[in-house]
XYZ file of C-alpha atoms in Angstrom:
238
model
C 118.321 160.306 81.467
C 118.601 161.743 77.940
C 117.784 165.357 78.817
C 114.953 167.642 79.918
C 111.743 168.538 78.159
C 108.816 170.767 79.059
C 105.133 170.132 78.439
C 102.148 172.375 78.902
C 98.917 171.040 80.417
C 95.337 171.600 79.245
C 93.308 171.486 82.495
C 90.235 173.131 80.991
C 89.892 170.464 78.297
C 91.086 167.416 80.279
C 90.683 168.290 83.980
C 90.635 164.795 85.466
C 93.575 163.611 83.355
C 95.718 166.652 84.159
C 94.906 166.347 87.880
C 95.873 162.682 87.765
C 99.257 163.426 86.194
C 100.043 166.325 88.520
C 99.117 164.341 91.635
C 101.270 161.373 90.575
C 104.155 163.705 89.730
C 103.963 165.583 93.035
C 103.866 162.282 94.939
C 107.016 161.173 93.118
C 105.240 158.177 91.593
C 106.733 158.815 88.146
C 110.288 159.100 89.490
C 112.516 156.243 88.295
C 109.860 154.848 85.952
C 110.938 154.140 82.385
C 109.890 154.750 78.820
C 109.134 151.075 78.316
C 107.730 151.231 74.782
C 109.519 153.144 72.040
C 108.450 153.051 68.402
C 110.421 155.372 66.126
C 108.260 157.687 64.001
C 105.243 156.849 66.189
C 105.373 157.246 69.989
C 107.472 157.008 73.137
C 105.458 155.571 76.033
C 106.149 155.386 79.760
C 104.950 156.292 83.231
C 103.790 152.936 84.567
C 103.103 153.328 88.295
C 102.435 150.463 90.705
C 102.380 146.683 90.375
C 98.636 146.019 90.306
C 97.934 143.223 87.815
C 94.407 144.599 87.472
C 95.794 147.948 86.271
C 97.601 147.159 82.996
C 97.959 150.872 82.197
C 99.385 151.708 85.614
C 97.689 152.804 88.827
C 96.093 156.247 88.658
C 96.110 158.792 91.481
C 92.434 157.891 91.976
C 93.301 154.263 92.690
C 91.176 153.030 89.812
C 90.817 153.387 86.059
C 89.131 156.600 84.942
C 87.215 157.858 81.936
C 88.459 159.284 78.646
C 88.287 163.053 78.115
C 88.168 163.495 74.346
C 88.140 167.022 72.959
C 87.762 168.379 69.440
C 90.217 171.183 70.299
C 93.177 168.935 71.165
C 94.879 166.534 68.777
C 97.517 163.817 68.689
C 99.863 166.002 66.665
C 103.624 165.630 66.993
C 104.580 166.507 70.573
C 101.100 165.947 72.004
C 101.035 163.965 75.262
C 98.197 161.446 75.598
C 97.002 158.716 77.923
C 97.719 155.095 77.098
C 94.747 152.743 77.383
C 93.618 149.238 76.509
C 89.918 149.960 75.946
C 87.358 152.678 76.564
C 87.771 154.472 79.926
C 90.814 152.463 81.078
C 93.198 155.310 81.893
C 95.743 154.793 84.664
C 99.190 156.379 84.855
C 100.834 155.496 81.543
C 101.160 158.185 78.909
C 102.805 158.563 75.525
C 104.249 161.361 73.428
C 103.385 161.450 69.731
C 106.707 161.527 67.875
C 105.623 161.113 64.232
C 107.157 163.875 62.104
C 105.432 165.523 59.150
C 107.768 163.584 56.858
C 106.971 160.248 58.519
C 103.272 161.060 58.437
C 103.495 161.667 54.695
C 105.583 158.540 54.120
C 102.994 156.485 56.020
C 100.352 157.502 53.483
C 99.109 160.724 55.048
C 95.484 161.757 54.849
C 94.776 159.645 51.756
C 95.560 156.473 53.705
C 93.283 157.519 56.558
C 90.437 158.190 54.137
C 90.957 154.808 52.496
C 90.987 153.039 55.871
C 87.725 154.709 56.891
C 86.062 153.864 53.588
C 86.849 150.189 54.155
C 86.041 150.047 57.852
C 82.802 152.037 57.503
C 81.204 149.261 55.440
C 82.283 146.637 57.976
C 81.005 148.739 60.857
C 77.579 149.001 59.262
C 77.477 145.221 58.876
C 78.251 144.733 62.575
C 75.987 147.546 63.810
C 73.112 145.321 64.939
C 75.214 142.241 65.619
C 76.130 140.720 68.969
C 79.693 140.711 67.628
C 79.867 144.525 67.567
C 81.819 144.753 70.857
C 84.423 142.289 69.635
C 84.705 144.196 66.357
C 85.243 147.480 68.201
C 87.838 145.908 70.494
C 89.825 144.748 67.479
C 89.241 147.650 65.083
C 88.380 150.618 67.286
C 91.369 152.778 66.327
C 90.597 152.205 62.647
C 87.162 153.799 63.027
C 88.557 157.303 62.589
C 85.764 159.054 60.676
C 87.570 161.200 58.114
C 84.195 162.376 56.767
C 83.671 164.653 59.788
C 87.204 165.965 60.356
C 87.530 169.706 59.540
C 89.988 170.719 56.837
C 91.983 172.798 59.314
C 92.640 169.658 61.383
C 93.797 167.810 58.281
C 96.168 170.699 57.533
C 97.443 170.662 61.122
C 98.598 167.066 60.733
C 100.047 167.617 57.273
C 102.126 170.530 58.569
C 103.257 169.033 61.879
C 102.875 165.259 61.739
C 101.287 163.082 64.421
C 98.749 160.268 64.662
C 95.251 161.569 63.864
C 93.523 158.186 64.103
C 94.166 158.302 67.867
C 91.814 161.311 68.257
C 88.731 160.107 70.112
C 86.649 163.156 69.191
C 86.458 161.981 65.581
C 86.160 158.259 66.202
C 82.886 156.614 65.142
C 82.872 154.176 68.073
C 84.220 156.486 70.792
C 87.719 155.007 70.907
C 90.930 156.959 71.100
C 93.422 158.509 73.505
C 92.997 161.573 75.705
C 95.341 164.445 74.851
C 96.187 166.370 78.012
C 99.466 168.171 77.317
C 101.876 169.312 74.606
C 105.678 169.278 74.551
C 106.669 172.919 74.075
C 110.409 172.688 74.661
C 112.892 169.829 74.355
C 111.242 167.861 71.563
C 114.783 166.997 70.488
C 115.040 164.963 73.699
C 111.891 163.055 72.781
C 113.467 162.375 69.388
C 116.570 161.020 71.159
C 114.380 158.591 73.085
C 112.670 157.542 69.861
C 115.893 156.317 68.241
C 117.357 154.263 71.094
C 117.978 150.583 70.428
C 114.968 148.431 71.338
C 114.208 144.706 71.551
C 111.493 142.787 69.708
C 108.884 144.124 72.172
C 109.860 147.766 71.485
C 111.441 148.025 74.944
C 114.721 149.982 75.108
C 117.731 147.721 75.578
C 119.118 150.289 78.027
C 116.522 151.879 80.313
C 115.444 155.434 79.569
C 114.439 156.706 83.007
C 112.268 159.574 84.197
C 114.436 160.957 86.992
C 111.990 163.588 88.232
C 109.137 165.897 87.231
C 108.773 169.503 88.393
C 105.365 171.199 88.297
C 105.731 174.922 87.589
C 103.636 177.904 86.563
C 103.507 178.382 82.811
C 105.712 181.155 81.413
C 105.658 181.995 77.677
C 109.197 183.359 77.955
C 110.457 179.928 79.027
C 109.424 178.183 75.818
C 111.410 177.903 72.608
C 109.203 175.841 70.314
C 105.940 176.524 68.536
C 102.709 175.289 70.128
C 100.426 173.117 68.036
C 97.840 172.756 70.823
C 96.837 175.409 73.358
C 96.526 175.273 77.166
C 97.413 176.926 80.466
C 99.793 175.116 82.845
C 103.257 173.554 82.468
C 105.272 170.581 83.683
C 109.002 170.123 83.261
């Protein structure tokens, strides 16, 4: 309802996730769903399909939750599209778009903050390693277990230049937690930014619904894009 945007899929890196999205889109399941969670300088989240109480992240095209597909070639940079989840391998239909700008990333503490968080959490993780409380610790602190010690410098630079939310990258998480990146917004990021600044209530839900009217699946064409790719892939959705 606020405009059109285009995103390019990465089927080679996240085949099951891309297939899930395309199937739901072609079946019209995303039509008239909303962006129900909007956090400025973080993410815009939507795409909840179905009313199954046992599927808190929406009902997938497979009819059940499916596994994460983490990849050390795809990152939660600004414009990256990732699957929402509530624990390991709990993907359904909901997705989010990383909206954090390079400026917001820097203002949030940047790489130095991530390194500090890992330094603190690493000690705690070692203490819980052989404890029967490890699962509970991971459930509560999983996203904080982003291991900055193993992240290549070029990935650090990618976030510094473009913004995003690196601690959501499962490939560099010490306890295998994170969010599967399966697409990248390549045109219309200004529309995503419009969504990000709408008025929301105390639960981060837009006061006036922001609705996905329809999704068209098309063949990728470089000539049709106007923005610079941070990630790389092969197919496109609009």
